[in-house]
Every structure is written in structure tokens, then in C-alpha cells.
Coordinates of C-alpha atoms and ligand atoms in Angstrom, one line a residue:
M21 CA -7.5 25.7 -42.7
T22 CA -9.0 27.1 -39.6
E23 CA -7.5 29.9 -37.4
T24 CA -6.8 27.2 -34.7
T25 CA -4.2 25.4 -36.8
S26 CA -1.5 28.0 -36.1
R27 CA -2.3 28.4 -32.4
I28 CA 0.6 27.7 -30.1
T29 CA -0.4 26.6 -26.7
P30 CA 1.7 27.8 -23.7
S31 CA 3.8 25.3 -21.9
T32 CA 3.1 24.4 -18.3
A33 CA 5.4 25.5 -15.4
F34 CA 5.9 21.9 -14.5
Q35 CA 5.2 18.6 -16.2
E36 CA 3.9 15.3 -14.8
L37 CA 6.4 12.4 -14.7
P38 CA 5.3 9.3 -16.3
L39 CA 2.8 7.4 -14.0
G40 CA 5.0 5.0 -12.0
A41 CA 8.0 7.2 -11.9
V42 CA 7.2 8.2 -8.3
K43 CA 6.9 5.1 -6.0
P44 CA 5.6 5.5 -2.5
A45 CA 7.9 4.6 0.4
G46 CA 7.6 4.7 4.3
W47 CA 4.2 5.6 5.7
L48 CA 2.8 6.5 2.2
R49 CA 3.6 3.0 1.0
R50 CA 1.8 1.6 4.0
Q51 CA -1.2 3.9 3.4
L52 CA -1.5 2.8 -0.3
A53 CA -1.0 -0.9 0.6
L54 CA -3.9 -0.5 3.1
Q55 CA -5.9 1.0 0.1
A56 CA -5.1 -1.9 -2.1
D57 CA -5.9 -4.4 0.6
G58 CA -9.1 -2.4 1.5
L59 CA -11.8 -0.8 -0.5
T60 CA -9.9 -0.4 -3.9
G61 CA -8.5 -3.9 -4.1
H62 CA -11.8 -5.5 -3.0
L63 CA -14.5 -3.3 -4.3
E64 CA -15.4 -5.3 -7.3
D65 CA -16.3 -8.2 -5.0
L66 CA -18.1 -6.1 -2.5
W67 CA -20.1 -3.7 -4.6
P68 CA -22.2 -4.8 -7.6
D69 CA -21.9 -1.3 -9.2
V70 CA -18.3 -2.0 -10.2
G71 CA -18.7 -5.7 -10.3
P72 CA -18.6 -8.1 -13.3
N73 CA -22.1 -7.0 -14.4
S74 CA -21.1 -3.4 -14.9
A75 CA -22.3 -2.1 -18.3
W76 CA -18.7 -0.8 -18.7
L77 CA -17.6 -4.5 -18.7
G78 CA -20.2 -5.4 -21.2
G79 CA -22.9 -6.5 -18.6
H80 CA -26.2 -5.0 -17.8
G81 CA -25.5 -3.3 -14.5
E82 CA -24.4 0.3 -13.7
D83 CA -23.8 2.1 -16.9
W84 CA -23.0 5.7 -15.8
E85 CA -20.2 7.2 -13.7
R86 CA -19.4 4.6 -11.2
G87 CA -17.2 2.2 -13.3
P88 CA -15.1 5.2 -14.8
Y89 CA -14.8 6.9 -11.4
Y90 CA -13.4 3.6 -10.0
L91 CA -11.0 3.1 -12.8
D92 CA -9.7 6.7 -12.4
G93 CA -8.3 5.7 -9.1
L94 CA -7.5 2.0 -9.7
V95 CA -5.2 2.7 -12.7
P96 CA -2.9 5.1 -10.7
L97 CA -3.0 2.9 -7.6
A98 CA -1.9 -0.2 -9.6
H99 CA 1.0 1.7 -11.2
V100 CA 2.4 3.6 -8.2
L101 CA 2.5 0.4 -6.3
D102 CA 3.6 -1.6 -9.3
D103 CA 1.1 -4.2 -8.2
A104 CA 0.4 -7.0 -10.8
V105 CA -3.0 -8.0 -9.3
L106 CA -4.3 -4.4 -9.4
K107 CA -2.8 -3.9 -12.9
A108 CA -4.7 -7.1 -14.1
K109 CA -7.9 -5.7 -12.6
A110 CA -7.5 -2.3 -14.3
Q111 CA -6.6 -4.0 -17.6
R112 CA -9.9 -5.7 -17.8
W113 CA -11.7 -2.3 -17.7
I114 CA -9.4 -0.8 -20.2
E115 CA -9.8 -3.6 -22.6
A116 CA -13.7 -3.4 -22.3
I117 CA -13.6 0.3 -22.9
L118 CA -11.2 0.1 -25.9
A119 CA -13.4 -2.8 -27.3
S120 CA -16.7 -0.8 -27.0
Q121 CA -15.7 1.9 -29.6
R122 CA -18.2 2.1 -32.5
P123 CA -17.2 2.9 -36.0
D124 CA -18.3 6.5 -35.5
G125 CA -15.9 6.8 -32.6
F126 CA -18.4 6.8 -29.7
F127 CA -17.8 4.3 -26.9
G128 CA -19.0 2.9 -23.6
P129 CA -22.3 1.4 -22.6
A130 CA -25.0 1.5 -25.4
S131 CA -27.7 2.0 -22.8
N132 CA -26.3 5.4 -21.8
N133 CA -25.1 8.1 -24.1
D134 CA -24.3 10.8 -21.5
W135 CA -21.1 12.6 -22.3
W136 CA -20.2 13.0 -18.5
P137 CA -19.1 9.5 -17.6
R138 CA -17.0 9.3 -20.7
M139 CA -15.1 12.3 -19.4
C140 CA -14.1 10.2 -16.4
A141 CA -13.2 7.1 -18.6
L142 CA -10.9 9.3 -20.7
K143 CA -9.0 10.5 -17.6
A144 CA -8.4 6.8 -16.7
L145 CA -7.3 6.2 -20.3
T146 CA -4.7 9.0 -20.3
Q147 CA -3.2 7.6 -17.1
H148 CA -3.1 4.1 -18.6
H149 CA -1.2 5.4 -21.6
D150 CA 1.2 7.4 -19.3
A151 CA 2.0 4.3 -17.5
T152 CA 2.0 1.7 -20.4
G153 CA 2.4 3.6 -23.7
D154 CA -0.5 1.4 -25.0
A155 CA -0.5 2.3 -28.7
R156 CA -4.2 1.9 -28.9
V157 CA -5.1 4.9 -26.7
L158 CA -4.1 7.8 -29.0
P159 CA -6.1 6.6 -32.1
F160 CA -9.0 5.7 -29.8
M161 CA -9.2 9.2 -28.3
T162 CA -8.6 10.8 -31.6
Q163 CA -11.6 9.0 -33.1
Y164 CA -13.8 9.8 -30.1
F165 CA -12.9 13.4 -30.1
R166 CA -13.6 13.7 -33.9
H167 CA -17.0 12.2 -33.0
Q168 CA -17.5 14.8 -30.3
L169 CA -16.5 17.7 -32.6
G170 CA -19.2 16.5 -35.1
Q171 CA -21.9 15.8 -32.6
L172 CA -21.6 18.4 -29.8
P173 CA -23.1 21.2 -31.9
G174 CA -26.3 19.2 -32.3
R175 CA -26.1 17.3 -29.1
P176 CA -24.5 19.7 -26.5
L177 CA -23.2 19.0 -23.1
N178 CA -26.1 19.0 -20.6
D179 CA -26.7 18.3 -16.9
W180 CA -23.5 17.0 -15.1
G181 CA -21.5 17.2 -18.3
E182 CA -22.3 20.8 -18.8
A183 CA -21.2 21.5 -15.2
R184 CA -18.0 19.4 -15.6
G185 CA -16.9 20.1 -19.2
Q186 CA -13.4 21.1 -18.0
E187 CA -12.7 17.4 -17.4
N188 CA -13.3 16.9 -21.0
V189 CA -11.0 19.8 -22.0
L190 CA -8.2 18.3 -19.8
T191 CA -8.1 15.1 -21.8
V192 CA -8.4 17.0 -25.2
L193 CA -5.4 19.0 -24.3
W194 CA -3.6 15.9 -23.1
L195 CA -4.1 14.3 -26.5
H196 CA -3.1 17.7 -28.3
R197 CA 0.2 17.6 -26.4
K198 CA 0.8 14.1 -27.9
T199 CA -0.5 14.5 -31.5
N200 CA -0.6 18.3 -32.0
E201 CA -3.8 17.9 -34.2
A202 CA -5.3 21.3 -34.8
F203 CA -8.9 20.1 -34.5
L204 CA -8.4 19.3 -30.9
L205 CA -8.2 23.0 -30.0
E206 CA -11.3 23.7 -32.0
L207 CA -12.9 20.9 -29.9
A208 CA -11.5 22.3 -26.6
D209 CA -13.0 25.7 -27.6
L210 CA -16.3 24.1 -28.3
I211 CA -16.5 22.1 -25.0
A212 CA -15.4 25.2 -23.0
G213 CA -18.1 27.2 -24.6
Q214 CA -20.7 24.6 -23.7
T215 CA -19.5 24.4 -20.0
L216 CA -21.2 26.4 -17.3
D217 CA -19.6 29.9 -16.9
W218 CA -17.9 29.2 -13.6
V219 CA -15.7 32.3 -13.7
D220 CA -18.8 34.5 -13.6
Y221 CA -20.4 32.5 -10.9
L222 CA -17.4 32.2 -8.5
Q223 CA -16.2 35.8 -9.1
H224 CA -19.6 37.6 -9.1
R225 CA -22.5 35.5 -8.1
L226 CA -21.3 33.1 -5.4
I227 CA -24.0 32.2 -3.0
E228 CA -23.4 33.7 0.4
T229 CA -25.3 31.4 2.7
P230 CA -26.0 27.7 2.8
A231 CA -27.8 26.6 -0.4
T232 CA -31.4 25.6 0.0
T233 CA -32.3 24.4 -3.6
F234 CA -30.4 22.3 -6.2
D235 CA -28.3 24.3 -8.6
H236 CA -25.3 22.8 -10.4
H237 CA -23.3 25.9 -9.4
T238 CA -23.7 25.1 -5.7
H239 CA -23.0 21.5 -5.9
V240 CA -19.7 21.2 -4.1
V241 CA -18.2 18.4 -6.3
N242 CA -18.9 20.5 -9.4
V243 CA -17.2 23.5 -7.7
A244 CA -14.1 21.5 -6.7
M245 CA -13.8 20.2 -10.3
S246 CA -14.5 23.6 -11.8
L247 CA -11.3 25.0 -10.2
K248 CA -9.1 23.5 -12.7
G249 CA -10.8 25.5 -15.4
P250 CA -8.7 28.6 -15.2
A251 CA -5.4 26.6 -15.7
L252 CA -6.9 24.8 -18.7
D253 CA -8.2 28.1 -20.1
Y254 CA -4.7 29.5 -19.8
L255 CA -3.4 26.5 -21.8
L256 CA -6.1 27.0 -24.4
R257 CA -5.9 30.8 -24.8
G258 CA -2.6 31.8 -23.2
D259 CA -4.2 34.3 -20.9
A260 CA -1.9 34.5 -17.9
G261 CA -4.6 36.4 -16.0
Q262 CA -6.3 33.0 -15.5
E263 CA -4.0 32.3 -12.5
G264 CA -5.6 35.4 -10.8
V265 CA -9.0 34.1 -11.7
F266 CA -8.2 30.9 -9.9
R267 CA -6.9 32.8 -6.9
D268 CA -9.9 35.1 -6.7
S269 CA -12.4 32.2 -7.0
L270 CA -10.7 30.2 -4.2
A271 CA -10.5 33.3 -2.0
N272 CA -14.3 33.9 -2.5
L273 CA -15.0 30.3 -1.6
D274 CA -12.7 30.5 1.4
R275 CA -14.4 33.7 2.6
L276 CA -18.0 32.4 2.2
H277 CA -17.7 28.6 2.6
G278 CA -14.1 28.0 3.8
M279 CA -13.3 25.2 6.3
I280 CA -10.2 24.7 8.5
N281 CA -9.3 21.5 6.7
G282 CA -8.5 23.2 3.3
M283 CA -11.9 22.5 1.9
F284 CA -15.0 24.6 1.3
S285 CA -18.1 23.2 2.7
G286 CA -20.7 21.3 0.8
D287 CA -23.1 18.8 2.3
E288 CA -23.7 18.4 -0.6
W289 CA -24.4 22.0 -1.5
L290 CA -22.2 24.9 -0.5
A291 CA -23.0 25.3 3.1
G292 CA -21.2 28.4 4.7
T293 CA -18.3 28.3 7.3
E294 CA -19.9 26.7 10.4
P295 CA -17.8 23.7 11.4
Q296 CA -20.9 21.4 11.9
H297 CA -21.6 21.5 8.1
G298 CA -20.1 18.8 6.1
V299 CA -18.0 18.3 3.0
E300 CA -18.5 15.4 0.6
L301 CA -15.6 13.0 0.0
C302 CA -15.9 13.4 -3.9
A303 CA -15.2 17.1 -3.4
V304 CA -12.1 16.3 -1.4
V305 CA -10.5 14.2 -4.0
E306 CA -11.7 16.4 -6.8
L307 CA -10.3 19.6 -5.2
M308 CA -6.9 17.7 -4.8
F309 CA -6.9 16.8 -8.5
S310 CA -7.7 20.4 -9.4
L311 CA -4.8 21.7 -7.2
E312 CA -2.5 19.1 -8.8
T313 CA -3.5 20.5 -12.2
Q314 CA -3.1 24.2 -10.9
V315 CA 0.4 23.7 -9.5
R316 CA 1.4 21.7 -12.6
V317 CA 0.3 24.6 -14.9
F318 CA 1.3 27.7 -13.0
G319 CA 3.9 26.4 -10.6
D320 CA 3.1 28.3 -7.5
A321 CA 4.0 26.5 -4.2
Q322 CA 1.0 27.9 -2.3
D323 CA -1.2 25.6 -4.3
A324 CA 0.9 22.6 -3.2
D325 CA 0.6 23.9 0.5
R326 CA -3.1 23.7 -0.1
L327 CA -3.0 20.3 -1.7
E328 CA -1.1 19.0 1.3
L329 CA -3.6 20.7 3.7
V330 CA -6.5 18.9 2.0
A331 CA -4.7 15.5 1.8
F332 CA -3.3 15.2 5.2
N333 CA -6.4 16.4 6.9
A334 CA -9.6 16.3 4.9
L335 CA -8.8 13.2 2.9
A336 CA -7.0 11.2 5.6
S337 CA -9.8 11.6 8.1
T338 CA -12.8 10.8 6.0
I339 CA -11.7 7.3 5.2
S340 CA -11.2 4.8 8.1
A341 CA -7.5 4.3 9.0
D342 CA -7.6 0.8 7.6
M343 CA -9.0 2.2 4.3
R344 CA -12.0 -0.2 4.5
S345 CA -14.9 2.3 5.1
H346 CA -15.6 5.9 4.3
Q347 CA -18.0 8.8 4.9
Y348 CA -20.0 10.6 2.6
H349 CA -19.7 13.9 4.6
Q350 CA -17.1 14.8 7.2
Q351 CA -17.5 17.6 9.6
V352 CA -14.8 19.7 11.1
N353 CA -16.4 19.5 14.5
Q354 CA -17.6 15.9 14.4
V355 CA -18.6 14.3 17.6
L356 CA -21.1 11.7 16.6
C357 CA -21.1 9.7 13.4
T358 CA -24.6 8.1 13.7
V359 CA -27.8 7.6 11.7
A360 CA -29.5 10.8 12.7
Q361 CA -30.9 14.0 11.2
R362 CA -28.3 16.7 10.9
D363 CA -28.1 20.2 9.4
W364 CA -27.1 19.1 6.0
T365 CA -28.2 21.1 3.0
M366 CA -29.1 17.9 1.2
S367 CA -28.2 14.3 2.3
S368 CA -29.8 11.5 4.2
D369 CA -29.3 10.7 7.9
D370 CA -26.4 8.3 7.4
A371 CA -24.2 10.6 5.5
N372 CA -21.4 10.9 8.1
T373 CA -21.4 7.2 9.2
F374 CA -18.4 5.1 8.0
G375 CA -19.2 2.3 5.6
L376 CA -19.4 0.9 2.1
E377 CA -22.0 3.3 0.6
P378 CA -23.3 5.8 3.1
H379 CA -26.0 8.0 1.7
F380 CA -25.1 7.6 -2.0
G381 CA -22.5 5.6 -3.9
C382 CA -20.6 8.3 -5.8
C383 CA -17.9 8.6 -3.2
T384 CA -17.6 4.8 -2.9
A385 CA -16.6 4.9 -6.6
N386 CA -14.6 8.1 -6.6
L387 CA -12.5 8.0 -3.5
H388 CA -9.8 5.9 -5.0
Q389 CA -7.9 8.6 -6.9
G390 CA -7.0 10.6 -3.8
W391 CA -3.7 9.1 -2.5
P392 CA -2.4 7.6 -5.8
K393 CA -2.7 10.9 -7.7
L394 CA -1.0 12.7 -4.8
T395 CA 1.8 10.1 -5.0
R396 CA 2.3 10.7 -8.8
S397 CA 2.2 14.5 -8.3
A398 CA 4.6 14.6 -5.4
W399 CA 7.5 15.3 -7.9
M400 CA 7.2 16.8 -11.3
A401 CA 9.6 17.7 -14.1
S402 CA 10.6 21.4 -14.2
P403 CA 12.7 23.3 -16.8
G404 CA 16.2 21.8 -16.4
G405 CA 15.4 19.6 -13.4
L406 CA 12.8 18.4 -11.0
A407 CA 10.4 20.1 -8.5
V408 CA 9.1 18.7 -5.2
I409 CA 5.4 19.4 -4.8
S410 CA 4.8 17.3 -1.6
Y411 CA 7.5 15.9 0.8
V412 CA 5.9 12.5 1.1
P413 CA 8.3 9.6 1.5
C414 CA 9.0 8.2 -2.1
D415 CA 11.5 6.9 -4.6
V416 CA 11.7 8.9 -7.9
E417 CA 13.3 7.8 -11.1
A418 CA 13.3 10.3 -13.9
S419 CA 15.2 11.3 -16.9
V420 CA 16.8 14.8 -16.6
G421 CA 18.7 16.1 -19.7
G422 CA 19.0 12.6 -21.0
Q423 CA 20.5 11.2 -17.8
K424 CA 18.7 8.9 -15.4
V425 CA 18.3 10.3 -12.0
R426 CA 17.2 8.5 -8.9
L427 CA 16.1 10.3 -5.7
K428 CA 15.1 8.7 -2.5
T429 CA 13.1 10.7 -0.1
E430 CA 13.2 9.3 3.5
T431 CA 11.1 11.1 6.0
D432 CA 8.0 10.8 8.2
Y433 CA 6.9 14.3 7.0
P434 CA 4.3 15.6 7.7
F435 CA 4.7 14.0 11.1
E436 CA 8.4 15.2 11.2
E437 CA 10.3 18.3 10.2
T438 CA 13.2 16.9 8.3
V439 CA 13.3 15.5 4.8
R440 CA 16.3 13.5 3.7
I441 CA 16.9 13.0 -0.1
S442 CA 19.7 10.9 -1.5
V443 CA 20.8 11.3 -5.1
Q444 CA 21.7 8.2 -7.2
L445 CA 23.5 8.9 -10.6
E446 CA 25.5 6.9 -12.9
D447 CA 27.5 9.9 -13.9
R448 CA 27.9 13.5 -12.5
A449 CA 25.0 15.6 -13.8
N450 CA 24.1 19.3 -13.8
F451 CA 20.3 19.9 -12.9
A452 CA 18.2 22.0 -10.8
L453 CA 16.1 20.7 -7.8
N454 CA 13.2 23.1 -7.0
L455 CA 12.5 22.5 -3.3
R456 CA 9.1 23.8 -2.2
I457 CA 9.4 26.0 1.0
P458 CA 5.9 25.9 2.5
G459 CA 4.2 29.2 3.3
W460 CA 3.7 28.2 6.9
C461 CA 7.4 27.6 7.3
Q462 CA 9.9 30.2 8.9
G463 CA 13.6 29.4 8.9
A464 CA 13.9 26.4 6.6
S465 CA 17.5 25.1 6.4
L466 CA 19.3 23.0 4.0
T467 CA 22.4 21.1 4.0
I468 CA 24.0 19.1 1.1
N469 CA 26.6 16.5 2.2
G470 CA 26.6 18.2 5.6
E471 CA 27.4 21.6 4.4
A472 CA 24.8 24.5 4.9
V473 CA 23.4 25.8 1.7
A474 CA 21.1 28.8 1.5
C475 CA 17.6 28.0 0.3
P476 CA 15.6 31.2 0.0
P477 CA 12.3 30.7 -1.8
N478 CA 11.8 32.5 -5.1
S479 CA 8.6 34.5 -5.8
R480 CA 6.9 31.1 -6.5
G481 CA 7.8 29.6 -3.2
F482 CA 10.5 27.3 -4.5
A483 CA 14.3 27.3 -3.6
R484 CA 16.0 26.4 -6.8
I485 CA 19.2 24.5 -6.1
E486 CA 21.2 24.1 -9.4
R487 CA 24.6 22.3 -9.2
L488 CA 26.7 19.5 -10.5
W489 CA 25.3 16.5 -8.6
Q490 CA 27.2 13.4 -7.8
D491 CA 26.2 9.9 -7.0
G492 CA 25.6 9.6 -3.3
D493 CA 24.9 13.4 -2.6
Q494 CA 22.8 13.8 0.6
I495 CA 20.3 16.5 0.9
E496 CA 18.8 17.3 4.2
L497 CA 16.0 19.9 4.4
T498 CA 14.5 20.9 7.7
L499 CA 11.1 22.7 7.7
P500 CA 10.6 24.0 11.3
M501 CA 6.9 23.6 12.3
T502 CA 5.6 25.7 15.2
V503 CA 2.1 25.6 16.5
R504 CA 0.1 28.4 14.9
A505 CA -3.3 29.9 15.1
L506 CA -5.9 29.6 12.4
P507 CA -8.5 32.3 13.1
R508 CA -12.1 31.4 12.4
P509 CA -15.4 33.3 12.3
N510 CA -17.0 34.4 15.6
G511 CA -13.8 34.5 17.6
A512 CA -13.2 30.7 17.2
L513 CA -9.7 29.3 16.7
G514 CA -8.0 26.3 15.2
L515 CA -4.4 25.3 15.6
A516 CA -2.1 23.8 13.1
L517 CA 1.6 22.3 13.1
G518 CA 3.1 22.5 9.7
P519 CA 0.5 21.1 7.2
L520 CA -1.4 19.3 10.0
V521 CA -4.6 20.8 11.5
L522 CA -4.7 19.8 15.2
A523 CA -7.8 18.3 16.8
L524 CA -9.1 17.2 20.2
S525 CA -10.1 13.5 20.1
P526 CA -12.9 12.6 22.5
G527 CA -12.1 8.9 21.9
E528 CA -14.0 6.7 19.5
L529 CA -16.4 3.9 20.2
W530 CA -17.2 2.0 16.9
T531 CA -20.5 0.1 16.7
E532 CA -21.2 -2.0 13.7
L533 CA -24.6 -1.5 12.0
P534 CA -26.5 -4.8 11.0
T535 CA -26.3 -4.1 7.3
G536 CA -23.8 -6.8 6.4
E537 CA -22.4 -4.6 3.7
G538 CA -18.8 -4.3 2.5
F539 CA -16.2 -4.5 5.3
G540 CA -18.9 -3.3 7.6
D541 CA -21.0 -0.1 8.3
W542 CA -20.2 1.7 11.5
E543 CA -21.5 4.4 13.9
I544 CA -18.9 6.1 16.2
R545 CA -19.7 7.6 19.5
H546 CA -17.3 9.7 21.7
R547 CA -16.0 8.2 25.0
R548 CA -15.0 11.5 26.7
S549 CA -16.2 15.1 26.7
W550 CA -15.6 17.1 23.5
N551 CA -16.7 20.6 24.8
Y552 CA -13.5 22.4 25.5
A553 CA -12.4 26.0 24.9
L554 CA -8.8 26.8 24.3
D555 CA -7.1 28.6 27.2
L556 CA -4.0 30.2 25.7
S557 CA -3.9 32.9 28.4
D558 CA -3.0 35.6 25.8
T559 CA 0.3 33.7 25.0
A560 CA 1.1 32.7 21.5
P561 CA 0.2 29.1 20.7
E562 CA 3.9 28.2 20.1
T563 CA 4.7 29.2 23.7
A564 CA 1.5 27.7 25.3
C565 CA 1.6 24.3 23.4
R566 CA 4.2 21.3 23.8
V567 CA 4.8 19.1 20.8
Q568 CA 5.6 15.3 21.3
R569 CA 6.5 13.1 18.3
F570 CA 6.4 9.3 18.1
P571 CA 7.0 6.7 15.3
V572 CA 4.3 6.7 12.7
P573 CA 2.1 3.6 13.4
D574 CA 1.3 0.9 10.9
F575 CA -2.0 2.6 10.2
P576 CA -0.5 6.1 9.6
F577 CA -3.6 8.2 9.9
S578 CA -4.9 6.5 13.0
L579 CA -5.0 7.0 16.8
G580 CA -2.7 4.0 17.0
A581 CA -4.7 1.2 15.7
S582 CA -7.2 0.6 12.9
R583 CA -10.3 1.1 14.9
P584 CA -9.2 2.6 18.3
D585 CA -11.7 2.1 21.1
A586 CA -9.8 4.3 23.5
G587 CA -7.0 6.7 23.9
V588 CA -4.4 8.3 21.7
E589 CA -1.5 6.1 22.8
G590 CA -0.2 5.1 19.3
V591 CA -0.7 8.4 17.4
A592 CA 2.3 9.9 15.6
L593 CA 2.1 13.3 17.1
R594 CA 0.6 14.9 20.3
V595 CA 0.3 18.6 21.1
H596 CA -0.4 19.5 24.8
T597 CA -2.6 22.5 25.0
P598 CA -4.3 24.3 28.0
A599 CA -8.1 24.1 27.8
K600 CA -11.2 24.4 29.9
R601 CA -14.5 22.6 29.8
L602 CA -17.3 24.7 28.4
P603 CA -20.4 22.9 30.0
D604 CA -23.0 25.0 28.1
W605 CA -21.6 24.0 24.6
L606 CA -23.9 21.2 23.7
L607 CA -25.2 19.2 20.8
E608 CA -27.6 20.8 18.3
Q609 CA -29.3 18.6 15.7
N610 CA -26.9 15.7 16.6
S611 CA -23.9 17.8 15.9
A612 CA -21.7 19.9 18.2
A613 CA -23.4 23.3 18.0
P614 CA -21.4 26.1 16.3
P615 CA -18.7 27.2 18.8
P616 CA -20.2 29.9 21.1
P617 CA -19.1 33.3 19.9
G618 CA -15.9 34.3 21.7
P619 CA -14.1 34.9 23.7
V620 CA -16.0 32.8 26.1
R621 CA -15.9 32.5 29.9
S622 CA -15.6 29.2 31.6
L623 CA -15.1 28.9 35.4
Q624 CA -13.9 25.4 35.0
P625 CA -10.3 24.5 35.9
T626 CA -7.6 24.6 33.2
H627 CA -6.6 21.2 31.9
Q628 CA -3.8 20.2 29.6
V629 CA -5.5 18.4 26.7
Q630 CA -3.8 16.4 24.0
L631 CA -4.4 17.4 20.4
V632 CA -3.6 15.0 17.6
P633 CA -3.5 15.4 13.9
Y634 CA -7.0 16.0 12.4
G635 CA -6.3 13.3 9.7
C636 CA -5.9 10.7 12.5
T637 CA -9.3 11.4 14.0
R638 CA -12.8 10.3 13.0
L639 CA -14.3 12.2 15.9
R640 CA -12.9 15.5 16.9
I641 CA -13.2 19.2 17.7
A642 CA -10.9 21.2 15.5
E643 CA -12.5 24.7 15.7
F644 CA -12.6 25.9 19.3
P645 CA -14.1 28.7 21.2
V646 CA -11.3 30.7 23.0
Q647 CA -11.4 31.3 26.7
R648 CA -11.3 35.0 27.9
T649 CA -8.4 35.3 30.2
E650 CA -9.2 38.5 32.1
I651 CA -12.3 38.6 34.2
E652 CA -13.6 42.1 33.6
V653 CA -15.9 43.8 36.0
P654 CA -19.1 44.4 34.1
K655 CA -19.5 48.1 33.7
D656 CA -23.1 48.3 34.6
S657 CA -22.3 46.6 38.0
V658 CA -20.5 49.8 39.2
E659 CA -23.1 52.3 40.2
Ligands
ZN6 ZN1 -19.6 11.6 -3.7

């Protein structure tokens, strides 16, 4: 008997609900339906790498990460939408993977024995089991993990697998929760020991400038994945200090590479804080999944705030509003999406165009997990009740203390401030609702059946409302959003309203490239000037800006239509802000130059410009220079 047999792993703060327990409603359902009708639902027909000849389906085609990446998003999309066609698509992959297992436990394409793509396939299998309870999954994974335990000492993780071993640990711990087999903790230790030392890198050796040579440590997708490592290490060893390790690592990344959209840069290597640098779509969905893991394990609302910031801004904007084309890299200040040389650390000239496979196909395969996993994670089980992680519109059905509870969340949040939750119960039931009070919110207010109820957040950022609930109870939570400043390096400034970063849209002129691929490959050019400085005249942004709200359009993260050629007439939210043209702020290497160090001085007249949610734009300025309001007499002019 090894020492690991008696180890007791700590429990998580929150627990995932079964996949399918949270169903999207309102704008989120429309967004996911667009995804189903767009790239996810059609990718097998459009793109041979996940087509019928995939080696993961028994053919002779792509045999590495692309099939499993795709499945890792297809499975949750199929189940949150409860879509029979998508479920059937996913089932084909599941059957092929289960059928590929050898007597020694190894599985997948015989032509490729890399550990890494199997880590992704296992993530898809755990979700398939969570949704269906398929009895074949636990023995399949047990057999594979026994194989890994025997083989890893002689054939250790290498290359991408060595950089991303925490993805393997995640599914080993998932199985341990189901079976409690002691060898799994031994395996998790072994895998963690073969994984790159991310704690040392992110805490002590993080690169301070844009990377210039390849290193797994500076690859932005690896970094985004690695951030779930501390939470998993806590589950493995019970060291509560791992929460601080995560927080310090993210703070270091923010300081040296942080972006206004909740990401750190990486195009595709860590690239500093300037807003013309890009971030790869794979890193966006992987940081979201790491944050979902982080909030589940440690239960701190600030990680859910960050999750929403990334989802509603970075994710929403880097895929077209109709979910039919995507970028490889997005830029915070993005004024031309064209085939042209840019200041990327490593990528080809088409990396910020919208299409089927700009630059490289990893994002084409991996983008699918973003919205479905956010949907699943929007509500979680908490001790004695439920917790709201994100206030997206949805219907939740869960078992709390043995009683079935249904909760209907009706809202246009994040485009509105009020969230209405109705409770459906067969009998009265006592349970706790943990309502997240976002860190950006001052003066949240709550009513239950019209009566005011105090909702102070606890030290973890949640207001815990425990009471005897009755069928028909109505909860109304208002989260006031005021325009606030987001200071950036060199005196630049961004603005945000609640979880939405605000951006100036210079209009979008979409031109199709003659590639004939997918649903089309597109360049986008601006129709109006983009070079404005904010002119807030020393007043707080909440005073200088005026907010207007409109119905959320059919394409929720659009300027009003799927591919707008002009205007912002249909967008869900506009913020009127004083600004001045800054004629000397020009293009540099086909991108908006870094904002001139501020405060700047423009003699142009002040205009009211309309800012819109970052997530609704494909071209934008979101990091602005700031106009100097007082015209000082230069000292050397007085003699
Ligand atoms: Zn990618």
C-alpha cells in the first residue's frame, strides 16, 4: 500500500452542475444558436481536419489535436442546447474514441502517440459522461490512466504535453472523484512532476518584454492553460497557499502583458502591454476555462468578474457576430483587419483577418468551447445551495438537498443592470443562493417578492441569501453600472460600463477575399476616422458620459446586423463621450500606433463620439490617449 491510498483530497468551494442543467435563454440562446448554425455545426463539412477522414474517426487525416479540440466544444454545445443533431455529431467522435482503445489501455490514432491530444480527448469524454452517464467512460479512463502510470516513467511528457500537463491532471482528478482509486493520485503526482514548472516561471522569471524566440513558457496558449495549475495543485496536495500563487501569477502577467479586455497579450508569444499587440483566440477560450476552474475550486467572485470580462469582450469580438468566421489574433486597438505585415511576435500576415483558418488552424478547432462552457459554469452547486457565477440569461434545473429546484434568469445583462430570477419548486425548500456581487458594482440592491433584502457581499464577493423559498418567489437584483476609467500605461485610458469595455467603432467595410474557404474569408477596413483622444475635461467619466440602452439585436455582439457596413444603429448600448481628433496619431506597421504618451494636446474641436461595447466591434479603439484640458504656458517662453 502506498502513502497515497490514505490521502484525502480537499473539496472544492463550488461544484459543477451536470452538463445540461444550465440551459441558455434570451440573448445567450441566440448566441449559441448562431454558433450551432455557424462554425460549430458546419465545421465537419467545411474543414477536412475535422471531416470524415480524421484519424480520430478512423480515417487517415489529421491525427493530432484538432479533432479533440473540436469535440471539447461540440459536446458542451450539443448538451446546453439539447440539440439532437449536434449530439449525434458528437456521438460519432465519442464512439470512435471509445472503440480505439487497445488492450493495454492506450487509445486514439495509431499514427500519433503524443500524450497531448489525448488530454483534450479526455476533457471531452468527462463532459460526455457528465451529460449522459455513459457507463463505458469510467472503465475506459481507468484503463488509460493505468497505462499512463506504467508508461510515463519511461516515456515522459514532452513538448506540448510537458507544457500542458495540468489538462491531464484535471481529468485524473475528475476520475478520482468518481472512483476514489488511490493510483490516480499517484498518477496525478507523476504528471504534475513532469509538467513545466509554471509557478517558478510566472512568479520569478516571467519575460518582461515581447518575446523574440520560441519558448513554451512564453506561448500565450500554454500560459492561459497553466493558470489552472494552482487550483489543481491545491486539490492534489491541500496547500491553500495555491490560491495566492494563482493571484500573484495573474498579477505579474497583468503588469507586464495585461490588456484592457481581460487577457494578457500573445501574438502568439507574450508581447507586452501595447494595444496594437494581439492575443490568440485559443488563449481566450483557455483562459476562460482556467478561470472557470479557479472559481469552482476557490470560490472567489473576482475570478468570475474576470471570466465575464474575457467572455463579453475578448471572446465576443474575435469571432464574427454571426459566428461564421474568426480571427487568429485580435488587437485592442484594431483599425484594419487586412493581409499585411504587423508587429506580431510570431504569426503570418493574415492573422487578424476573419475567416475559416487565418494563420493556423488551432483556433478553428478550439474556439467552440468558449460560450458553451461559460453557459455550463454560469451556475454551480455550493454547500447547501447554488451560486451564480455569471448573470447570463438561462434556465437552471438542479437538485438541492434532494429537492428539485428550477430557476429562471431573465435579463439582458451585461447590456442591462437588472437580473430577474424566478423560483419554481414543488414544495417549499430551505436553501442558500449565493449571488455574486461584481467588484465593479457599488450599491447593488435586491428585492424578493418586491421587498428589499440586504445583500452585502461576503469576503468572497457573494451575497448569501438563505431562506425558506416558495414556488413563485421573484428575485430582482440590480447591479448599477457607471462608466469608469481603466488606466493604462503611458497615460492612456480605457472606459468600461459594468463588465463591458467600451470602444470607438470607426465603422466596418467587409471585403471578401477570393479564397472560397468556409463561410468566407474577410478583410475589414474602417469607414471613419479612428484617431480620437478622450476629452473628459477633468470630470469623472460617469459625469462626462451619457449611457443609452436599446434592445439586444438578433446578433447579440454586433453593431446591429451580422456584417455591418455602416453605423452603430442597432447596437444594444451606446455611451456618448466627449473626444477630439488627434491628427498626428497614425498607422504604424498597418496597425494604430501605440497611443501617444499623454496627456496629449489636440487643437481640434470637441465632438460627442459614440462608444459601444468592445464585444460588438471588429474594428475599434479601446485604449485612448487623453486630452490635456488646461493649456499651460510653457515655462521657457517667459523670459
Ligand atoms: Zn489557436
